[in-house]
mmCIF file of C-alpha atoms in Angstrom:
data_model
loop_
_atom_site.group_PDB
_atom_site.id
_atom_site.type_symbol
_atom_site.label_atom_id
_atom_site.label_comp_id
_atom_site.label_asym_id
_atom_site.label_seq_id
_atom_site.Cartn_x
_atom_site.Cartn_y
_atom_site.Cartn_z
ATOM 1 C CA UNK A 1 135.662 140.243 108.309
ATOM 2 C CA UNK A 2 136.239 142.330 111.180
ATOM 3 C CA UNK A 3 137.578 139.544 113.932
ATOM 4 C CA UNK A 4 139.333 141.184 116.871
ATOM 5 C CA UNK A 5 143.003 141.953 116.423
ATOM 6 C CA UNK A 6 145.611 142.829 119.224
ATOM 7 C CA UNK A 7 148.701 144.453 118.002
ATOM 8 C CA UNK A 8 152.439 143.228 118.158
ATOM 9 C CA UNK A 9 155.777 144.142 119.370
ATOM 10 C CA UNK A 10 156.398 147.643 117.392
ATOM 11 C CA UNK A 11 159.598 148.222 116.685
ATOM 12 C CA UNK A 12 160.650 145.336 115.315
ATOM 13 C CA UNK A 13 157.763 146.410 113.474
ATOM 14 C CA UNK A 14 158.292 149.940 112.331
ATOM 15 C CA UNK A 15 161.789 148.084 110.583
ATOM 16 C CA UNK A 16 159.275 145.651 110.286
ATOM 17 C CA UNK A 17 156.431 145.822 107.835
ATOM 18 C CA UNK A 18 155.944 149.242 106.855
ATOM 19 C CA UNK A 19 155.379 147.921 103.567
ATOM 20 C CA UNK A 20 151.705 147.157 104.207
ATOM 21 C CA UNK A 21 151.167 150.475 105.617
ATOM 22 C CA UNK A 22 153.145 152.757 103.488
ATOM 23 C CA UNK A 23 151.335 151.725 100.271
ATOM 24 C CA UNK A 24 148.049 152.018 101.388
ATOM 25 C CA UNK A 25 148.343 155.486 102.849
ATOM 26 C CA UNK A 26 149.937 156.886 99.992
ATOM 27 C CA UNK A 27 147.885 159.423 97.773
ATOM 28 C CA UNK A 28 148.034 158.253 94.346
ATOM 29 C CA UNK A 29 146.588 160.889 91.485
ATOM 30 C CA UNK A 30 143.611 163.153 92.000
ATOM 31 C CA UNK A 31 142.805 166.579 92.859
ATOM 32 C CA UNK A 32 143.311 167.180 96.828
ATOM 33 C CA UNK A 33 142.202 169.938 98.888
ATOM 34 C CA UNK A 34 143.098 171.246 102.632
ATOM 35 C CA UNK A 35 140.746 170.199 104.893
ATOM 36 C CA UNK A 36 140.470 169.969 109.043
ATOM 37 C CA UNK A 37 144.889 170.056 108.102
ATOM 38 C CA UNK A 38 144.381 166.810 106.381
ATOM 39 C CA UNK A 39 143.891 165.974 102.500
ATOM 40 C CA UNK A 40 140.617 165.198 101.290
ATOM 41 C CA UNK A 41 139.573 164.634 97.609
ATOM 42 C CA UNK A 42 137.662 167.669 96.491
ATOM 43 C CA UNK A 43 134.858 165.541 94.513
ATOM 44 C CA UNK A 44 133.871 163.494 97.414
ATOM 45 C CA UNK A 45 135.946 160.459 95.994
ATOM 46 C CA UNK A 46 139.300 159.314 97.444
ATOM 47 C CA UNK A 47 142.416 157.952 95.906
ATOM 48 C CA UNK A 48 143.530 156.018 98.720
ATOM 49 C CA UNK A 49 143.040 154.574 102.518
ATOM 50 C CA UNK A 50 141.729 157.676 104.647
ATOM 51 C CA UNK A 51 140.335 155.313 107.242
ATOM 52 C CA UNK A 52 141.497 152.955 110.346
ATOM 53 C CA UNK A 53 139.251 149.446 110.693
ATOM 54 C CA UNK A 54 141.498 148.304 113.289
ATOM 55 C CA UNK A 55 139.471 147.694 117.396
ATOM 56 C CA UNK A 56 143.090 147.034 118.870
ATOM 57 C CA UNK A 57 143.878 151.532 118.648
ATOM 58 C CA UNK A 58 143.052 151.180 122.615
ATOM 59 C CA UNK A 59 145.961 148.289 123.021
ATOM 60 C CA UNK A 60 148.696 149.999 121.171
ATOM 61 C CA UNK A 61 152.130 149.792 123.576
ATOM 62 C CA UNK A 62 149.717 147.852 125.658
ATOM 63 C CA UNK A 63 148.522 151.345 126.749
ATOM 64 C CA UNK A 64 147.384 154.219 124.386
ATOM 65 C CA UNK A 65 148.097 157.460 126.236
ATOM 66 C CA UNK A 66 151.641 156.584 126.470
ATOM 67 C CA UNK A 67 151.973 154.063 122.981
ATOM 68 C CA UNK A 68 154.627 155.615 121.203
ATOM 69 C CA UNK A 69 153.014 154.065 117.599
ATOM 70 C CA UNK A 70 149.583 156.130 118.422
ATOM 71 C CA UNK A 71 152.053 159.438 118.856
ATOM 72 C CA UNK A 72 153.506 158.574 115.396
ATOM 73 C CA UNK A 73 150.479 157.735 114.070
ATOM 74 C CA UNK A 74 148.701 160.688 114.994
ATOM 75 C CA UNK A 75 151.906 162.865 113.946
ATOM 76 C CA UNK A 76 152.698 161.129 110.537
ATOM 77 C CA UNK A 77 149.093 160.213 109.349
ATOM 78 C CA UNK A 78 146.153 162.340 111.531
ATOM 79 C CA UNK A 79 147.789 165.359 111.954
ATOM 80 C CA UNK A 80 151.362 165.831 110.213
ATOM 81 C CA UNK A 81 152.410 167.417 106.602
ATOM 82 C CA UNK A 82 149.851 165.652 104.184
ATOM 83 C CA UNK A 83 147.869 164.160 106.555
ATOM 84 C CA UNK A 84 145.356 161.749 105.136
ATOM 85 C CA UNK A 85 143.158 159.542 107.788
ATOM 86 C CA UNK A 86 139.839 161.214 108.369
ATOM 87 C CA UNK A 87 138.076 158.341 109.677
ATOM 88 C CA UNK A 88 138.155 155.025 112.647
ATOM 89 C CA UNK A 89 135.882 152.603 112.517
ATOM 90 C CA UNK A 90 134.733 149.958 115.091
ATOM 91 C CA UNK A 91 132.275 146.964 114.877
ATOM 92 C CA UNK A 92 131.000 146.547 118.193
ATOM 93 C CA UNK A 93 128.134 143.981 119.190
ATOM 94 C CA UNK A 94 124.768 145.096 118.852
ATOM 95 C CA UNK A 95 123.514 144.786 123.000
ATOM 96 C CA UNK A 96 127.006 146.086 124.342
ATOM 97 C CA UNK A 97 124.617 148.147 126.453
ATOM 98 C CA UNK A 98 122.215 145.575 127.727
ATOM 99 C CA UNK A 99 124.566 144.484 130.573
ATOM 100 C CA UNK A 100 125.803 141.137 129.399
ATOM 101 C CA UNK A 101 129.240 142.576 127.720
ATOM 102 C CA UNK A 102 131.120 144.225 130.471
ATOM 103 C CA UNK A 103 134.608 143.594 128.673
ATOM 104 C CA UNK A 104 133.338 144.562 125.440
ATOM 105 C CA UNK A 105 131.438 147.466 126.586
ATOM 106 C CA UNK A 106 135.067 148.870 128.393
ATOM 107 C CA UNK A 107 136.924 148.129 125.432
ATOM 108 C CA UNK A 108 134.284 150.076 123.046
ATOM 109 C CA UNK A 109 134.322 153.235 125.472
ATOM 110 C CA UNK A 110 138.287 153.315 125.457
ATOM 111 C CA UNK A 111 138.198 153.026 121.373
ATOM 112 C CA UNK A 112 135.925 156.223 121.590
ATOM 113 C CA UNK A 113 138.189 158.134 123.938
ATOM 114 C CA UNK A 114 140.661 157.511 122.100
ATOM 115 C CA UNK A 115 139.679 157.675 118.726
ATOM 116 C CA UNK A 116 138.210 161.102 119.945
ATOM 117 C CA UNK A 117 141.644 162.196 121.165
ATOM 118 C CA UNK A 118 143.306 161.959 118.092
ATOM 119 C CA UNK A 119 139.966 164.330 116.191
ATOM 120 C CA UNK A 120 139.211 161.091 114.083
ATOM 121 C CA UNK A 121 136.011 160.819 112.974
ATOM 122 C CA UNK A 122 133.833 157.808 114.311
ATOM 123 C CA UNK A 123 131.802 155.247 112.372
ATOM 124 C CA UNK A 124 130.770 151.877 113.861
ATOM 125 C CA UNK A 125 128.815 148.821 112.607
ATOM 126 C CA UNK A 126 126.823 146.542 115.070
ATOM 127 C CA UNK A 127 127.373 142.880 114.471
ATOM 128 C CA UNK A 128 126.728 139.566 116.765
ATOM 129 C CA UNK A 129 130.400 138.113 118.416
ATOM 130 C CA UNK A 130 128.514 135.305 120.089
ATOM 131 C CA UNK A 131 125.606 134.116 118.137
ATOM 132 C CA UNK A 132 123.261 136.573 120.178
ATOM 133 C CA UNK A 133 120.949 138.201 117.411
ATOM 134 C CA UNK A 134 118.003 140.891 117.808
ATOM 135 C CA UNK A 135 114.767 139.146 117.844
ATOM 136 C CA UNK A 136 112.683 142.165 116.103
ATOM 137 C CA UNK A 137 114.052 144.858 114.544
ATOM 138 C CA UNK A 138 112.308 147.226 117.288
ATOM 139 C CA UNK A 139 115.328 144.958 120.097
ATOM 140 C CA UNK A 140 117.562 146.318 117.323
ATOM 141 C CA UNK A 141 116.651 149.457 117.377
ATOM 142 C CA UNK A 142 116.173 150.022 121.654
ATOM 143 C CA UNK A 143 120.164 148.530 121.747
ATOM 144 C CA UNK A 144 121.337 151.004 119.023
ATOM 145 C CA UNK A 145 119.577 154.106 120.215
ATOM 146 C CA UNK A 146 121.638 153.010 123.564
ATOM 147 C CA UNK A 147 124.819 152.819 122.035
ATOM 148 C CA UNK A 148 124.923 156.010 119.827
ATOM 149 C CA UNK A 149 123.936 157.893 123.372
ATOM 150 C CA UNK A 150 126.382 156.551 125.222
ATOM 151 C CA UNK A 151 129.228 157.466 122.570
ATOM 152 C CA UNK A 152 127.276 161.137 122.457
ATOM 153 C CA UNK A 153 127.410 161.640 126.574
ATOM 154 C CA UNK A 154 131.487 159.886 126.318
ATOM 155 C CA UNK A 155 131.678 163.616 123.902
ATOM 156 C CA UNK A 156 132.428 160.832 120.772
ATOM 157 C CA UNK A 157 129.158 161.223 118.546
ATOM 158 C CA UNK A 158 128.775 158.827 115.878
ATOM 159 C CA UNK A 159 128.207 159.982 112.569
ATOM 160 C CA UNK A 160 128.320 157.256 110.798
ATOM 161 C CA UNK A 161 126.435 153.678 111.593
ATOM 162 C CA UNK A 162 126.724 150.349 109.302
ATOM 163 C CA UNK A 163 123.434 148.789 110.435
ATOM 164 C CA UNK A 164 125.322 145.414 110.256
ATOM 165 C CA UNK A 165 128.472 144.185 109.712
ATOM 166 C CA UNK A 166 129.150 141.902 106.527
ATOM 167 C CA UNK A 167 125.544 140.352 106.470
ATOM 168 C CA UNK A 168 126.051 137.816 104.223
ATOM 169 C CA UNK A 169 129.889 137.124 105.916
ATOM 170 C CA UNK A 170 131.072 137.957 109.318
ATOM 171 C CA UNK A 171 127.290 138.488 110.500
ATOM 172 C CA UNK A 172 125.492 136.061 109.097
ATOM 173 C CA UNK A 173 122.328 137.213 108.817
ATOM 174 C CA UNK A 174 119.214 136.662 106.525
ATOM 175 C CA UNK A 175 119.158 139.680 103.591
ATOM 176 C CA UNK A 176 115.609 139.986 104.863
ATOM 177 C CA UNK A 177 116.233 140.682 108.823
ATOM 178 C CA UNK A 178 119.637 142.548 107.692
ATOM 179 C CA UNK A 179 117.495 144.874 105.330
ATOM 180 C CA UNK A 180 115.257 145.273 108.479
ATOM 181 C CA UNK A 181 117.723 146.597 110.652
ATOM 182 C CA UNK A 182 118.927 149.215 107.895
ATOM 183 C CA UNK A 183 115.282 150.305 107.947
ATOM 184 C CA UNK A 184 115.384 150.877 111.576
ATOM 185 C CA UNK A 185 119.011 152.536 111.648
ATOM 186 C CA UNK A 186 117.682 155.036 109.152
ATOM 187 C CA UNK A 187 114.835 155.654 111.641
ATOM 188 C CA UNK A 188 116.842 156.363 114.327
ATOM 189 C CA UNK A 189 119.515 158.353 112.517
ATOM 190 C CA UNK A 190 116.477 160.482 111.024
ATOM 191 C CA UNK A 191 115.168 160.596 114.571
ATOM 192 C CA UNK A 192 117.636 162.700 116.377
ATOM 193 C CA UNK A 193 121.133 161.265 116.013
ATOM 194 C CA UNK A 194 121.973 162.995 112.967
ATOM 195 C CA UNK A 195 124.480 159.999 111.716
ATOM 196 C CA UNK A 196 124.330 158.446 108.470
ATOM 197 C CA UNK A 197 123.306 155.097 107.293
ATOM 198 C CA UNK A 198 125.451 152.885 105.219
ATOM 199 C CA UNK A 199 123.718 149.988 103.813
ATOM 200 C CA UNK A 200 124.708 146.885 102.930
ATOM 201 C CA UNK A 201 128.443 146.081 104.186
ATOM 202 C CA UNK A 202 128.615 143.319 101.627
ATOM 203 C CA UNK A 203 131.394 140.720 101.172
ATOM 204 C CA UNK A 204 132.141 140.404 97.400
ATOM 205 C CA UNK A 205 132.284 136.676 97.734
ATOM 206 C CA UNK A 206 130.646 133.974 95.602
ATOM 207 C CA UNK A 207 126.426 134.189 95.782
ATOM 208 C CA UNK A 208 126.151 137.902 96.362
ATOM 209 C CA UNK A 209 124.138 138.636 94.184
ATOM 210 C CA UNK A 210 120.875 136.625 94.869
ATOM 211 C CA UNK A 211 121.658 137.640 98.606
ATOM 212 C CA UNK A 212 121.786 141.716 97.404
ATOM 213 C CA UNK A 213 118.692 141.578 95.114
ATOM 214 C CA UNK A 214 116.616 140.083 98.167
ATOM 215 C CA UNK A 215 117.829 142.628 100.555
ATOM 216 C CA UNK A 216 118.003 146.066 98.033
ATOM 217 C CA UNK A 217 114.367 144.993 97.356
ATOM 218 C CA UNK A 218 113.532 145.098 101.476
ATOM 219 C CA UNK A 219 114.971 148.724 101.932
ATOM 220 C CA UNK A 220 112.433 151.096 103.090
ATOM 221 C CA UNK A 221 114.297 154.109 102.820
ATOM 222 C CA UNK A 222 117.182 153.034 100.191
ATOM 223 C CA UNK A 223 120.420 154.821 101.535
ATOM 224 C CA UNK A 224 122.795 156.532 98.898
ATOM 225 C CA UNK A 225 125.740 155.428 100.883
ATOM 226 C CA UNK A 226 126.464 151.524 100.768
ATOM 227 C CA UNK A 227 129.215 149.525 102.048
ATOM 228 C CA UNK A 228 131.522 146.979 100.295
ATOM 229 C CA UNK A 229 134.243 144.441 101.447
ATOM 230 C CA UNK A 230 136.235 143.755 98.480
ATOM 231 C CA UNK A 231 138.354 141.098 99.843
ATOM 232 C CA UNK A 232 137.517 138.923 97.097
ATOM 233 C CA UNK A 233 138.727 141.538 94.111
ATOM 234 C CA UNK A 234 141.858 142.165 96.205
ATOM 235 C CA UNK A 235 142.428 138.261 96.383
ATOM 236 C CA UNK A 236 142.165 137.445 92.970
ATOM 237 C CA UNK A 237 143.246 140.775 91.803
ATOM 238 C CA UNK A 238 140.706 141.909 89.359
ATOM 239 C CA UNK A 239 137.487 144.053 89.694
ATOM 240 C CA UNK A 240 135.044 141.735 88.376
ATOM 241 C CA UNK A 241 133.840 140.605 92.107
ATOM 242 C CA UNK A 242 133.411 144.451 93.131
ATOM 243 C CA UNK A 243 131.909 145.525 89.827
ATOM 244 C CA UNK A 244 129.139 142.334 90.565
ATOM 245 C CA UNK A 245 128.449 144.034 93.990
ATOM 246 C CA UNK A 246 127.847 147.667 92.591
ATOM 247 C CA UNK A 247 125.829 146.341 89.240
ATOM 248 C CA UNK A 248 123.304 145.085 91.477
ATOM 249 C CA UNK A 249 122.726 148.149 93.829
ATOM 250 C CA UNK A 250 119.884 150.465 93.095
ATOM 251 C CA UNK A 251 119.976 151.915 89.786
ATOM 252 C CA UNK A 252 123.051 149.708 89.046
ATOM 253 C CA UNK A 253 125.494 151.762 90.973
ATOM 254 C CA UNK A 254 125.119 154.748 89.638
ATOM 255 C CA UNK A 255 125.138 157.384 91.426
ATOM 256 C CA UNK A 256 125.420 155.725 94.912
ATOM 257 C CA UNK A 257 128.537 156.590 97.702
ATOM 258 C CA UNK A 258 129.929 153.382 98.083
ATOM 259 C CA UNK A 259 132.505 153.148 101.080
ATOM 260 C CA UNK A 260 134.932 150.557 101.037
ATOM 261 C CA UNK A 261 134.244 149.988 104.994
ATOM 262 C CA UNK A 262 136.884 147.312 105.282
ATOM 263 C CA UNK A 263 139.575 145.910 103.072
ATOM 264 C CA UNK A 264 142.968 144.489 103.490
ATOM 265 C CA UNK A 265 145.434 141.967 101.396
ATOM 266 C CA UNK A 266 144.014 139.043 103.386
ATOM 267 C CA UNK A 267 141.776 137.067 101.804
ATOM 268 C CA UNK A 268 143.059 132.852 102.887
ATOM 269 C CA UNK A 269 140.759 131.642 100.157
ATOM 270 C CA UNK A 270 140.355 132.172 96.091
ATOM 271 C CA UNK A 271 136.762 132.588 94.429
ATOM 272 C CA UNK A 272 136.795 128.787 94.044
ATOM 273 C CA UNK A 273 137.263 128.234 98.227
ATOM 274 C CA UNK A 274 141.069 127.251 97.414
ATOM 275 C CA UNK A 275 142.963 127.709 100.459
ATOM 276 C CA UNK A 276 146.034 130.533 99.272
ATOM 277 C CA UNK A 277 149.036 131.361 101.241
ATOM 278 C CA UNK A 278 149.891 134.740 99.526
ATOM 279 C CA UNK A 279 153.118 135.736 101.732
ATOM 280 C CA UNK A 280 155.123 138.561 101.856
ATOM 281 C CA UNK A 281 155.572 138.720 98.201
ATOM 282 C CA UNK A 282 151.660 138.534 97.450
ATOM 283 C CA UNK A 283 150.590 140.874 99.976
ATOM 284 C CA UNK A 284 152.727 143.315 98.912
ATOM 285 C CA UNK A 285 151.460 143.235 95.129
ATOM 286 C CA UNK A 286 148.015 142.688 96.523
ATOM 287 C CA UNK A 287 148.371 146.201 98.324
ATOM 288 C CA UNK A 288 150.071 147.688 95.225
ATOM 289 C CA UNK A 289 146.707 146.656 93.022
ATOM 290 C CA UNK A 290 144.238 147.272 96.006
ATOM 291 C CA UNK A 291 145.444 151.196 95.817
ATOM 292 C CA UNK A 292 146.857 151.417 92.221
ATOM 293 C CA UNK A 293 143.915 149.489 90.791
ATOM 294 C CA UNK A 294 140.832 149.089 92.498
ATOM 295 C CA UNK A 295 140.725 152.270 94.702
ATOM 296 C CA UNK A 296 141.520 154.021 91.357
ATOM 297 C CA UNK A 297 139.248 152.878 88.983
ATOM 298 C CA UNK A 298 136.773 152.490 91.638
ATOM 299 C CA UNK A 299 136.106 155.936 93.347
ATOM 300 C CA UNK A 300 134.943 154.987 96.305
ATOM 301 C CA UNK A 301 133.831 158.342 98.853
ATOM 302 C CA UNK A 302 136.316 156.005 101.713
ATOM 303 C CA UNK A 303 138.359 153.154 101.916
ATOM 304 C CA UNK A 304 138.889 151.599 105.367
ATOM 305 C CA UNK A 305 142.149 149.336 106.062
ATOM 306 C CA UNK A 306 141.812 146.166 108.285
ATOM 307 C CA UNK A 307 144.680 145.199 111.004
ATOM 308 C CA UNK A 308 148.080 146.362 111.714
ATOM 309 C CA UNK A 309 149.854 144.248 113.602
ATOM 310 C CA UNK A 310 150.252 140.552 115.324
ATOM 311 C CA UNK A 311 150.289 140.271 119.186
ATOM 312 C CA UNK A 312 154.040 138.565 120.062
ATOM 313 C CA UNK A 313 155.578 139.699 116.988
ATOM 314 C CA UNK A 314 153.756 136.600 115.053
ATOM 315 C CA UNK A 315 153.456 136.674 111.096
ATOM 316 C CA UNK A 316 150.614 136.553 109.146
ATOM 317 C CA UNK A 317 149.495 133.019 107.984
ATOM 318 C CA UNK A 318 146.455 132.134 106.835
ATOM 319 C CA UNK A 319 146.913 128.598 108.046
ATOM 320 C CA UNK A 320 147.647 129.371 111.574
ATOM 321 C CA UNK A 321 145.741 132.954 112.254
ATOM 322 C CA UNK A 322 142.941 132.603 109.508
ATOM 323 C CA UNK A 323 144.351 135.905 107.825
ATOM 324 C CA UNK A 324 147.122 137.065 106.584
ATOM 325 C CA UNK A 325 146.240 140.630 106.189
ATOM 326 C CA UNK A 326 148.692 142.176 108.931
ATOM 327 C CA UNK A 327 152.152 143.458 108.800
ATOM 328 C CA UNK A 328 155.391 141.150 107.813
ATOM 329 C CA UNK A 329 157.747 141.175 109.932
ATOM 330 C CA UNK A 330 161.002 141.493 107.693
ATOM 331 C CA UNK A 331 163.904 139.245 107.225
ATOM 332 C CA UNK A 332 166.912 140.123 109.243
ATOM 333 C CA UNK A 333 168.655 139.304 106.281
ATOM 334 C CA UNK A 334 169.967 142.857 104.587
ATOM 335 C CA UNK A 335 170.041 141.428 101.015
ATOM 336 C CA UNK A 336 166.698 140.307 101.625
ATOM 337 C CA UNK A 337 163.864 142.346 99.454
ATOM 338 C CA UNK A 338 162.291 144.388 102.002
ATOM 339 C CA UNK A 339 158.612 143.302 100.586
ATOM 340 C CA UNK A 340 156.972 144.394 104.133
ATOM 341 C CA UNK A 341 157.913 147.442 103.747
ATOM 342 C CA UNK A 342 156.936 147.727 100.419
ATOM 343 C CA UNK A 343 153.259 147.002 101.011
ATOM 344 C CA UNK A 344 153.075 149.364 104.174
ATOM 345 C CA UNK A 345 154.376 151.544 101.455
ATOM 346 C CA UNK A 346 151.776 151.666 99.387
ATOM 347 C CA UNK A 347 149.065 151.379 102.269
ATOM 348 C CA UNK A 348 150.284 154.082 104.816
ATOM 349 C CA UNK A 349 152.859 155.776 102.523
ATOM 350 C CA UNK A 350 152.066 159.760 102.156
ATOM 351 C CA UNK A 351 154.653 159.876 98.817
ATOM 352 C CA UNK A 352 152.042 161.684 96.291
ATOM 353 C CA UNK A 353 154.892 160.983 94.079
ATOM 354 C CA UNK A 354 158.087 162.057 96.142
ATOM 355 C CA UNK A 355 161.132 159.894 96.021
ATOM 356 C CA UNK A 356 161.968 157.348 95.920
ATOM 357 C CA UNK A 357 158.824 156.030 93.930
ATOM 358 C CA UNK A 358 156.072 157.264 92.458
ATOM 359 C CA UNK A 359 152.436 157.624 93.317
ATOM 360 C CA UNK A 360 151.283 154.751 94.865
ATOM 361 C CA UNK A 361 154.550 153.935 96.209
ATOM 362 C CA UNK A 362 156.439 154.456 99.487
ATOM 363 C CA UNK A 363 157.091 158.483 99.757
ATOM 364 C CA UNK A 364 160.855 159.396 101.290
ATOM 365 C CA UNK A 365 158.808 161.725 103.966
ATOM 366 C CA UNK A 366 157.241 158.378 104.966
ATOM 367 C CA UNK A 367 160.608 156.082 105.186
ATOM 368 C CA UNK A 368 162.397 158.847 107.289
ATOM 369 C CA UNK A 369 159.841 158.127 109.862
ATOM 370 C CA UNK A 370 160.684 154.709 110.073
ATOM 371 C CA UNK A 371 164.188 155.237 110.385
ATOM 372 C CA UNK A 372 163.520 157.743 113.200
ATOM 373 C CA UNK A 373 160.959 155.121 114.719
ATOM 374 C CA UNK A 374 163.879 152.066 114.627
ATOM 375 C CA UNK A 375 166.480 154.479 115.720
ATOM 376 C CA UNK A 376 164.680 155.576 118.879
ATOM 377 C CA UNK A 377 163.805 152.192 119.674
ATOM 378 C CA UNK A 378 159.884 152.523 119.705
ATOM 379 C CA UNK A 379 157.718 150.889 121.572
ATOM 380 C CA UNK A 380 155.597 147.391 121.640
ATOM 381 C CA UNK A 381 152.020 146.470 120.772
ATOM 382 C CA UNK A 382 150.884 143.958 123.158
#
């Protein structure tokens, strides 16, 4: 879906939904190895959100060299005991360069300096914000060949390109002219840039399959690594929508890296269009089945989480904000159940089956940095 989000005041946010991000952070079952100080699955498979999806990192405390959530982020979840978030990812517009995007073209460069501050690795899919498409895929091509050197001379080199974002979602394009542009990503990242395609970026939603056939059939090379948004699974909480996606890649799945580039508890709609409120409650057992569930049974080589947190402290709603995929803020009310937290739990969570849950559920290492975070007072996203 990738809209642009702008993050919230904090600290009533670390008390406030750490549900969302402790569960999907927290390493459920599998075997992990030390790697770069951070834990990576050893058979290029992970068990559980290892990547950002969030364009706001530069906005954090309004400021990111001094945002006191980027310090605890990079402490708790980049760099600190058990470590687990490898990747950031970033869908920018496809002619940043060309002259026309000054703001978006600033905001980009700060994501890379800052994503490259913290050692994350970059990955980036082009998409249209305005309506603006390439004409041929050889515009496509000239823009991206600009943007990959630009993040190589700002020291941020991307290794990893979506050649569109969501094509038959977010960006809106025709599987045909979307299969073209993979083509010419792969001939630029063969060219030179030494990143990797990821193909396809699909949305799991109703009518995928038609749309996949007609663009797998356009690939000239096929990439091994493909992309998948499985909003849709998460929504109605059961794999059929994802296992649609991957039965119709080449050779039926099998075989192929398949990246979850961007997921969250969000979805406002069920597979019949029905407008669905899910709530604190639902987003919280949506998170528990995205990581306990899907991420399991699936494999995927990476699974990137969409949106933190709400500018102004507001609360998800799919009514008013078109998502409800961000952070609760929690009920002041102590007997309350603290159902925020719960889904940051099993999101962001690094328990690996320490108390007081276990895998898949919030970790005590995880909760003491909360405390610490509402006891000093924090900071605010703005």
């Amino acid at each position: 879906m990738s809209r642009r989000p702008v993050l919230v005041p904090f600290l009533a946010v670390l008390s406030l939904s750490f549900t969302l991000i402790l569960i999907l952070l927290t390493p459920s079952t599998g075997a992990l190895t030390a790697a770069n100080g951070a834990l990576t699955p050893s058979l290029g498979v992970t068990s559980y959100v290892d990547g950002i999806s969030d364009q706001s990192l530069p906005a954090w405390d309004g400021g990111f060299e001094e945002s006191y959530f980027a310090g605890l982020f990079d402490d708790t979840w980049v760099h600190g005991h058990g470590a687990h978030v490898d990747f950031a990812r970033y869908v920018v517009q496809w002619n940043v360069m060309s002259g026309d995007y000054p703001r978006y073209l600033r905001e980009f460069e700060g994501w890379l300096g800052d994503v490259a501050s913290m050692g994350l690795k970059p990955e980036i899919a082009l998409t249209s914000y305005d309506g603006s498409l390439p004409g041929t895929p050889g515009e496509y091509e000239t823009e991206l060949v600009k943007i990959l050197a630009r993040a190589r001379a700002l020291g941020a080199p991307v290794g990893w390109l979506e050649a569109w974002n969501e094509p038959n979602g977010q960006g809106e394009e025709p599987a045909r002219n979307a299969a073209a542009f993979t083509n010419a990503a792969s001939s630029v990242c063969e060219g030179g840039y030494g990143c990797t395609v990821i193909a396809g970026d699909f949305e799991d939603s109703p009518g995928v399959t038609a749309y996949e056939d007609e663009y797998v059939s356009d690939l000239h090379p096929v990439p091994a690594n493909w992309g998948v948004h499985p909003y849709y699974s998460v929504q109605e909480e059961s794999e059929a929508p994802f296992e649609t996606v991957r039965e119709h890649l080449p050779n039926g799945g099998a075989g192929e890296r398949i990246w979850f580039t961007e997921v969250a508890a969000r979805m406002c709609t069920d597979f019949d269009g029905d407008l669905v409120e899910n709530g604190e409650a639902g987003q919280a057992r949506q998170a528990n089945w995205l990581v306990n569930t899907l991420i399991r049974n699936a494999r995927p080589a990476h699974v990137f989480y969409y949106e933190l947190l709400l500018r102004e402290g507001r609360e998800p709603s799919c009514e008013t904000e078109g998502s409800d995929s961000a952070l609760y803020v929690p009920s002041g009310d102590p007997a309350e159940p603290d159902r925020p937290r719960m889904a940051a739990g099993y999101i962001w969570g690094d328990g690996a089956g320490s108390a007081p849950g276990g895998a898949g559920e919030p970790g005590a290492a995880f909760l003491a940095n909360a405390a610490e975070a509402t006891l000093t007072g924090g900071a605010f996203l703005q």
